[in-house]
CSV table of C-alpha atoms and ligand atoms in Angstrom, one decimal:
chain,number,residue,atom,x,y,z
H,1,MET,CA,0.0,0.0,0.0
H,2,GLU,CA,1.2,3.5,-0.8
H,3,LYS,CA,2.5,5.4,2.3
H,4,LYS,CA,0.4,8.4,3.4
H,5,VAL,CA,2.1,11.7,3.1
H,6,VAL,CA,1.8,14.0,6.1
H,7,LEU,CA,2.8,17.6,6.6
H,8,ILE,CA,3.1,18.7,10.2
H,9,THR,CA,3.9,22.3,11.3
H,10,GLY,CA,5.6,23.2,14.6
H,11,ALA,CA,7.6,20.0,14.2
H,12,SER,CA,10.8,21.4,15.8
H,13,SER,CA,9.8,20.8,19.4
H,14,GLY,CA,7.3,19.5,21.9
H,15,ILE,CA,4.1,18.0,20.5
H,16,GLY,CA,5.1,18.4,16.8
H,17,LEU,CA,8.5,16.7,17.2
H,18,ASP,CA,7.0,13.7,19.0
H,19,THR,CA,4.2,13.4,16.5
H,20,ALA,CA,6.5,13.5,13.6
H,21,ARG,CA,8.6,10.7,15.2
H,22,LEU,CA,5.6,8.5,16.0
H,23,LEU,CA,4.0,8.9,12.5
H,24,ALA,CA,7.3,8.1,10.8
H,25,GLN,CA,7.6,5.0,13.1
H,26,ASN,CA,4.1,4.0,12.0
H,27,GLY,CA,4.8,4.0,8.2
H,28,PHE,CA,3.8,7.5,7.2
H,29,THR,CA,5.9,9.7,4.9
H,30,VAL,CA,6.5,12.7,7.2
H,31,TYR,CA,7.4,16.3,6.4
H,32,GLY,CA,8.1,18.4,9.5
H,33,ALA,CA,8.0,22.1,9.1
H,34,ALA,CA,9.2,24.9,11.4
H,35,ARG,CA,11.4,28.0,11.4
H,36,ARG,CA,14.2,26.0,13.1
H,37,THR,CA,14.9,22.8,11.2
H,38,GLU,CA,18.1,21.7,13.1
H,39,PRO,CA,16.1,19.9,15.9
H,40,LEU,CA,14.5,17.7,13.1
H,41,ARG,CA,17.9,16.2,12.3
H,42,GLU,CA,17.4,13.6,15.0
H,43,LEU,CA,14.5,12.3,13.0
H,44,GLN,CA,16.4,11.9,9.7
H,45,PRO,CA,17.2,8.3,10.4
H,46,LEU,CA,13.4,7.6,10.5
H,47,GLY,CA,13.0,9.3,7.1
H,48,VAL,CA,11.4,12.5,8.4
H,49,LYS,CA,12.1,15.3,6.0
H,50,SER,CA,12.4,18.9,7.2
H,51,LEU,CA,11.0,22.0,5.6
H,52,ARG,CA,11.8,25.5,6.7
H,53,MET,CA,8.6,27.4,7.2
H,54,ASP,CA,7.5,30.5,9.0
H,55,VAL,CA,3.7,30.3,9.1
H,56,THR,CA,3.4,34.1,9.1
H,57,ASP,CA,5.2,34.3,5.7
H,58,ASP,CA,3.1,33.5,2.7
H,59,GLU,CA,6.1,32.9,0.4
H,60,SER,CA,7.7,30.5,2.9
H,61,ILE,CA,4.5,28.5,3.2
H,62,ARG,CA,4.2,28.3,-0.6
H,63,ASN,CA,7.9,27.2,-1.0
H,64,ALA,CA,7.6,24.5,1.6
H,65,LEU,CA,4.4,23.1,0.1
H,66,ASN,CA,5.8,23.2,-3.4
H,67,THR,CA,8.9,21.2,-2.3
H,68,LEU,CA,6.6,18.6,-0.8
H,69,ILE,CA,4.4,18.3,-3.8
H,70,ALA,CA,7.3,18.2,-6.2
H,71,ALA,CA,8.7,15.3,-4.3
H,72,GLU,CA,5.5,13.3,-3.5
H,73,GLY,CA,2.9,14.5,-6.0
H,74,ARG,CA,0.3,14.4,-3.2
H,75,ILE,CA,-0.6,15.3,0.4
H,76,ASP,CA,-2.9,13.1,2.4
H,77,ILE,CA,-2.8,14.7,5.9
H,78,LEU,CA,-2.1,18.3,7.1
H,79,ILE,CA,-1.5,18.7,10.8
H,80,ASN,CA,-1.6,22.4,11.8
H,81,ASN,CA,0.3,22.4,15.1
H,82,ALA,CA,2.6,25.5,15.1
H,83,GLY,CA,1.6,27.9,17.8
H,84,TYR,CA,2.5,29.7,21.0
H,85,GLY,CA,0.8,31.4,23.9
H,86,SER,CA,0.8,35.1,24.0
H,87,PHE,CA,-0.2,35.6,27.6
H,88,GLY,CA,-0.8,39.0,29.2
H,89,ALA,CA,-3.6,41.3,30.3
H,90,ILE,CA,-5.8,42.1,27.3
H,91,GLU,CA,-5.4,45.8,28.1
H,92,GLU,CA,-1.6,45.6,28.1
H,93,VAL,CA,-0.7,43.3,25.2
H,94,PRO,CA,0.4,45.6,22.3
H,95,ILE,CA,-2.1,45.2,19.5
H,96,GLU,CA,0.7,44.2,17.1
H,97,GLU,CA,1.5,41.3,19.4
H,98,ALA,CA,-2.2,40.3,19.5
H,99,GLU,CA,-2.2,40.3,15.7
H,100,ARG,CA,0.9,38.2,15.6
H,101,GLN,CA,-0.7,35.7,18.0
H,102,LEU,CA,-3.6,35.3,15.5
H,103,GLN,CA,-1.2,35.3,12.5
H,104,VAL,CA,0.7,32.4,13.9
H,105,ASN,CA,-2.0,30.3,15.6
H,106,VAL,CA,-4.9,31.0,13.1
H,107,PHE,CA,-4.1,32.7,9.8
H,108,GLY,CA,-1.0,30.6,9.2
H,109,ALA,CA,-3.0,27.4,9.6
H,110,MET,CA,-5.8,28.7,7.5
H,111,ARG,CA,-3.5,29.8,4.7
H,112,LEU,CA,-1.9,26.3,4.6
H,113,ILE,CA,-5.4,24.8,4.5
H,114,GLN,CA,-6.3,27.0,1.5
H,115,LEU,CA,-3.2,25.9,-0.3
H,116,VAL,CA,-3.5,22.1,0.3
H,117,LEU,CA,-7.2,21.8,-0.4
H,118,PRO,CA,-7.0,21.8,-4.3
H,119,PHE,CA,-4.6,18.8,-4.0
H,120,MET,CA,-6.8,17.0,-1.5
H,121,ARG,CA,-9.9,17.6,-3.6
H,122,SER,CA,-8.3,16.3,-6.8
H,123,GLN,CA,-7.2,13.2,-4.8
H,124,GLY,CA,-10.8,12.8,-3.7
H,125,ALA,CA,-9.6,12.4,-0.1
H,126,GLY,CA,-7.6,14.1,2.6
H,127,ARG,CA,-7.5,14.9,6.3
H,128,ILE,CA,-6.9,18.2,8.1
H,129,ILE,CA,-6.0,18.0,11.8
H,130,ASN,CA,-5.9,21.3,13.7
H,131,THR,CA,-4.3,21.6,17.1
H,132,SER,CA,-6.6,23.5,19.3
H,133,SER,CA,-6.5,23.3,23.1
H,134,ILE,CA,-8.8,23.1,26.1
H,135,ALA,CA,-8.2,26.9,25.9
H,136,GLY,CA,-10.5,26.7,22.9
H,137,ARG,CA,-13.2,25.6,25.2
H,138,PHE,CA,-12.9,28.0,28.2
H,139,ALA,CA,-10.9,31.1,29.0
H,140,MET,CA,-7.7,31.1,30.9
H,141,TYR,CA,-6.5,33.7,33.4
H,142,PHE,CA,-4.4,36.2,31.4
H,143,GLY,CA,-4.8,34.0,28.3
H,144,GLY,CA,-7.3,36.3,26.4
H,145,TRP,CA,-5.5,36.5,23.1
H,146,TYR,CA,-4.4,32.9,23.1
H,147,ASN,CA,-8.0,32.0,23.9
H,148,ALA,CA,-9.2,34.1,21.0
H,149,SER,CA,-6.8,32.1,18.7
H,150,LYS,CA,-8.0,28.7,19.9
H,151,TYR,CA,-11.7,29.7,19.9
H,152,ALA,CA,-11.2,30.8,16.3
H,153,MET,CA,-9.6,27.5,15.5
H,154,GLU,CA,-12.6,25.7,16.9
H,155,GLY,CA,-15.1,27.7,15.0
H,156,LEU,CA,-13.2,27.6,11.7
H,157,SER,CA,-12.7,23.9,12.0
H,158,ASP,CA,-16.4,23.2,12.7
H,159,ALA,CA,-17.4,25.3,9.6
H,160,LEU,CA,-14.7,23.6,7.5
H,161,ARG,CA,-15.9,20.1,8.5
H,162,MET,CA,-19.3,20.8,6.9
H,163,GLU,CA,-17.8,22.5,3.8
H,164,LEU,CA,-15.4,19.7,3.1
H,165,LYS,CA,-17.6,16.7,3.7
H,166,PRO,CA,-18.8,16.5,0.1
H,167,PHE,CA,-15.2,16.3,-1.1
H,168,GLY,CA,-14.3,13.4,1.2
H,169,ILE,CA,-11.9,15.6,3.3
H,170,ASP,CA,-12.1,15.1,7.1
H,171,VAL,CA,-11.5,17.9,9.6
H,172,VAL,CA,-10.4,17.0,13.1
H,173,LEU,CA,-9.6,19.1,16.2
H,174,ILE,CA,-7.1,18.0,18.8
H,175,GLU,CA,-7.7,19.6,22.3
H,176,PRO,CA,-4.8,19.0,24.6
H,177,GLY,CA,-4.8,20.0,28.2
H,178,GLY,CA,-1.5,21.1,29.9
H,179,ILE,CA,1.4,19.3,28.1
H,180,LYS,CA,5.0,19.6,29.4
H,181,THR,CA,6.7,21.4,26.5
H,182,ASP,CA,8.4,24.8,26.0
H,183,TRP,CA,4.9,26.3,25.5
H,184,GLY,CA,4.4,27.2,29.2
H,185,ILE,CA,7.8,28.9,29.6
H,186,ILE,CA,7.2,31.0,26.5
H,187,ALA,CA,3.7,31.9,27.7
H,188,ALA,CA,5.1,32.9,31.2
H,189,ASN,CA,7.7,35.1,29.5
H,190,HIS,CA,5.1,36.9,27.5
H,191,LEU,CA,3.0,37.4,30.6
H,192,ARG,CA,5.9,38.9,32.6
H,193,THR,CA,7.0,41.1,29.8
H,194,SER,CA,3.6,42.5,28.8
H,195,CYS,CA,2.5,43.2,32.4
H,196,GLN,CA,5.8,44.8,33.6
H,197,ASP,CA,5.2,48.2,35.3
H,198,THR,CA,1.4,47.9,34.8
H,199,PRO,CA,-1.4,47.6,37.4
H,200,TYR,CA,-1.5,43.9,36.6
H,201,GLN,CA,2.2,43.3,37.5
H,202,ALA,CA,1.8,41.6,40.9
H,203,GLU,CA,-0.9,39.2,39.9
H,204,ALA,CA,0.7,38.5,36.5
H,205,THR,CA,4.1,37.8,38.2
H,206,ARG,CA,2.3,35.3,40.6
H,207,CYS,CA,0.7,33.6,37.6
H,208,ALA,CA,3.8,33.5,35.5
H,209,ASN,CA,5.6,31.9,38.4
H,210,THR,CA,2.9,29.3,38.8
H,211,LEU,CA,2.9,28.6,35.0
H,212,GLU,CA,6.7,28.2,35.0
H,213,LYS,CA,6.6,25.9,38.0
H,214,GLY,CA,3.8,23.8,36.5
H,215,TYR,CA,5.7,23.4,33.2
H,216,SER,CA,9.0,22.6,34.9
H,217,GLY,CA,7.5,20.0,37.1
H,218,ASN,CA,6.3,16.4,36.4
H,219,PHE,CA,2.5,16.8,36.9
H,220,LEU,CA,1.6,17.7,33.3
H,221,SER,CA,1.3,15.1,30.5
H,222,ASN,CA,4.1,14.1,28.2
H,223,PRO,CA,3.8,15.3,24.6
H,224,LYS,CA,3.9,11.7,23.6
H,225,VAL,CA,0.3,11.5,24.9
H,226,VAL,CA,-0.7,14.0,22.2
H,227,ALA,CA,1.4,12.3,19.6
H,228,LYS,CA,-0.6,9.1,20.2
H,229,THR,CA,-3.8,11.0,19.9
H,230,MET,CA,-2.6,12.5,16.6
H,231,LEU,CA,-1.8,9.0,15.4
H,232,ARG,CA,-5.3,7.9,16.2
H,233,ALA,CA,-6.7,10.9,14.3
H,234,CYS,CA,-4.6,10.0,11.3
H,235,THR,CA,-5.4,6.3,11.2
H,236,ALA,CA,-9.1,6.2,12.2
H,237,ARG,CA,-11.3,5.2,9.3
H,238,HIS,CA,-14.0,7.6,10.5
H,239,PRO,CA,-12.2,10.2,12.7
H,240,ARG,CA,-14.0,12.0,15.5
H,241,ALA,CA,-14.6,15.8,15.2
H,242,ARG,CA,-12.6,16.3,18.4
H,243,TYR,CA,-10.0,14.4,20.4
H,244,ARG,CA,-9.3,15.6,23.9
H,245,CYS,CA,-6.1,14.5,25.6
H,246,GLY,CA,-3.8,15.2,28.5
H,247,ARG,CA,-4.3,14.9,32.3
H,248,GLY,CA,-7.3,16.7,33.6
H,249,SER,CA,-8.5,18.0,30.2
H,250,THR,CA,-11.9,16.2,30.2
H,251,ILE,CA,-12.8,17.0,33.8
H,252,LEU,CA,-12.0,20.7,33.3
H,253,VAL,CA,-14.2,21.0,30.1
H,254,LEU,CA,-17.0,19.2,32.0
H,255,LEU,CA,-16.7,21.5,35.0
H,256,HIS,CA,-16.8,24.5,32.7
H,257,THR,CA,-20.1,23.2,31.3
H,258,LEU,CA,-21.6,22.3,34.7
H,259,LEU,CA,-20.4,25.1,37.1
H,260,PRO,CA,-21.9,28.7,37.1
H,261,ALA,CA,-19.6,31.0,35.2
H,262,ARG,CA,-18.3,33.0,38.3
H,263,CYS,CA,-17.6,29.8,40.2
H,264,PHE,CA,-15.6,28.5,37.2
H,265,ASP,CA,-13.7,31.9,37.0
H,266,ARG,CA,-12.7,31.4,40.7
H,267,LEU,CA,-11.4,27.9,40.0
H,268,VAL,CA,-9.3,29.2,37.0
H,269,THR,CA,-7.9,32.3,38.7
H,270,HIS,CA,-7.0,30.3,41.8
H,271,SER,CA,-5.3,27.4,39.9
H,272,LEU,CA,-2.9,29.8,38.1
L,1,LIG,N1,1.9,22.5,25.7
L,1,LIG,C1,0.6,22.7,26.1
L,1,LIG,O1,0.3,22.8,27.3
L,1,LIG,C2,-0.4,22.8,25.0
L,1,LIG,C3,-1.7,22.6,25.3
L,1,LIG,C4,-2.7,22.8,24.4
L,1,LIG,C5,-2.4,23.1,23.1
L,1,LIG,N2,-1.1,23.3,22.8
L,1,LIG,C6,-0.8,23.7,21.4
L,1,LIG,O2,0.0,22.7,20.8
L,1,LIG,C7,0.8,23.2,19.7
L,1,LIG,C8,2.3,22.9,19.9
L,1,LIG,O3,2.8,23.5,21.0
L,1,LIG,P1,3.9,22.8,22.0
L,1,LIG,O4,3.3,22.6,23.3
L,1,LIG,O5,4.5,21.6,21.3
L,1,LIG,O6,4.9,24.0,22.1
L,1,LIG,P2,6.4,24.2,21.6
L,1,LIG,O7,7.3,23.0,22.1
L,1,LIG,O8,6.8,25.6,22.0
L,1,LIG,O9,6.3,24.1,20.0
L,1,LIG,C9,5.7,25.1,19.2
L,1,LIG,C10,6.1,24.8,17.8
L,1,LIG,O10,5.5,25.9,17.0
L,1,LIG,C11,6.5,26.4,16.1
L,1,LIG,N3,6.2,27.8,15.7
L,1,LIG,C12,6.0,28.8,16.6
L,1,LIG,N4,5.9,30.0,15.8
L,1,LIG,C13,6.0,29.6,14.5
L,1,LIG,C14,6.0,30.3,13.3
L,1,LIG,N5,5.8,31.6,13.2
L,1,LIG,N6,6.2,29.6,12.1
L,1,LIG,C15,6.3,28.3,12.1
L,1,LIG,N7,6.4,27.5,13.3
L,1,LIG,C16,6.2,28.2,14.4
L,1,LIG,C17,7.8,26.2,16.8
L,1,LIG,O11,8.8,26.0,15.9
L,1,LIG,P3,9.9,27.2,15.5
L,1,LIG,O12,10.1,28.1,16.7
L,1,LIG,O13,11.1,26.4,15.1
L,1,LIG,O14,9.3,27.8,14.3
L,1,LIG,C18,7.6,24.9,17.5
L,1,LIG,O15,8.0,23.8,16.7
L,1,LIG,C19,0.5,24.8,19.8
L,1,LIG,O16,-0.4,25.1,18.8
L,1,LIG,C20,0.0,25.0,21.2
L,1,LIG,O17,-0.9,26.1,21.2
L,1,LIG,C21,-0.1,23.2,23.7
């Protein structure tokens, strides 16, 4: 049987790196894309090919996709995984940074989708897997712009799923909870920087410290947990619309549905 061709963004670290590895070990032809390609060298023995791509740069997206299509002639699965958490008080995050958050987490993914769809349609099949988060289901303390990006990912993916059904193209959302990667340290740095010398500084510093402690400890799930979920989403004959994964993710989404809003707010503000 022909190997399925997968393109995964954000493949240079964390969830993307582990997913690229697991997919290659399971017989997929994997192209890993990121701005830094050096970390992908460790996956070369498994046959993973690296593509330099900045998802905020249209030309870089086109070049990477052209390279893949020239070599393989097809693309079966696109995994939009590149992303970061621009944490900070909504009042204090510079609007340019808020735009960048949406450029990376939302518009980059949607641009790639626009470019791969003609290929998938002509193949009569394809699968798009978008990395959302439990932050696409409820708001996080000081996570407003990140939440906006993941809520957008949820809405766009739900709409896409209906639009693409007639063409045999599946759309799947992955909703991880807290996963031990660089993500938390990057989010904590953004939070500290954006709230420095503002009325939010004390509270933001407390939260940034908690974030950093959480992401440096051993409580959070390993990115391999998400990689396994991605593999399920890639191989399922009829994939689900959503896969949630990671310790505590399901209970938190359930509590958000069941608890009164202000009660859930208290839970979120006190846990960060
Ligand atoms: N960790 C968590 O707790 C968690 C929970 C829920 C959802 N998520 C989501 O999971 C995804 C992966 O995050 P992670 O936890 O694995 O974090 P990570 O280890 O920091 O990885 C983020 C990846 O995104 C890439 N990236 C960032 N900006 C980019 C850009 N402009 N162009 C291309 N690639 C870019 C990075 O590569 P380069 O810097 O090399 O470009 C890196 O490979 C993100 O969408 C994140 O929001 C994470």
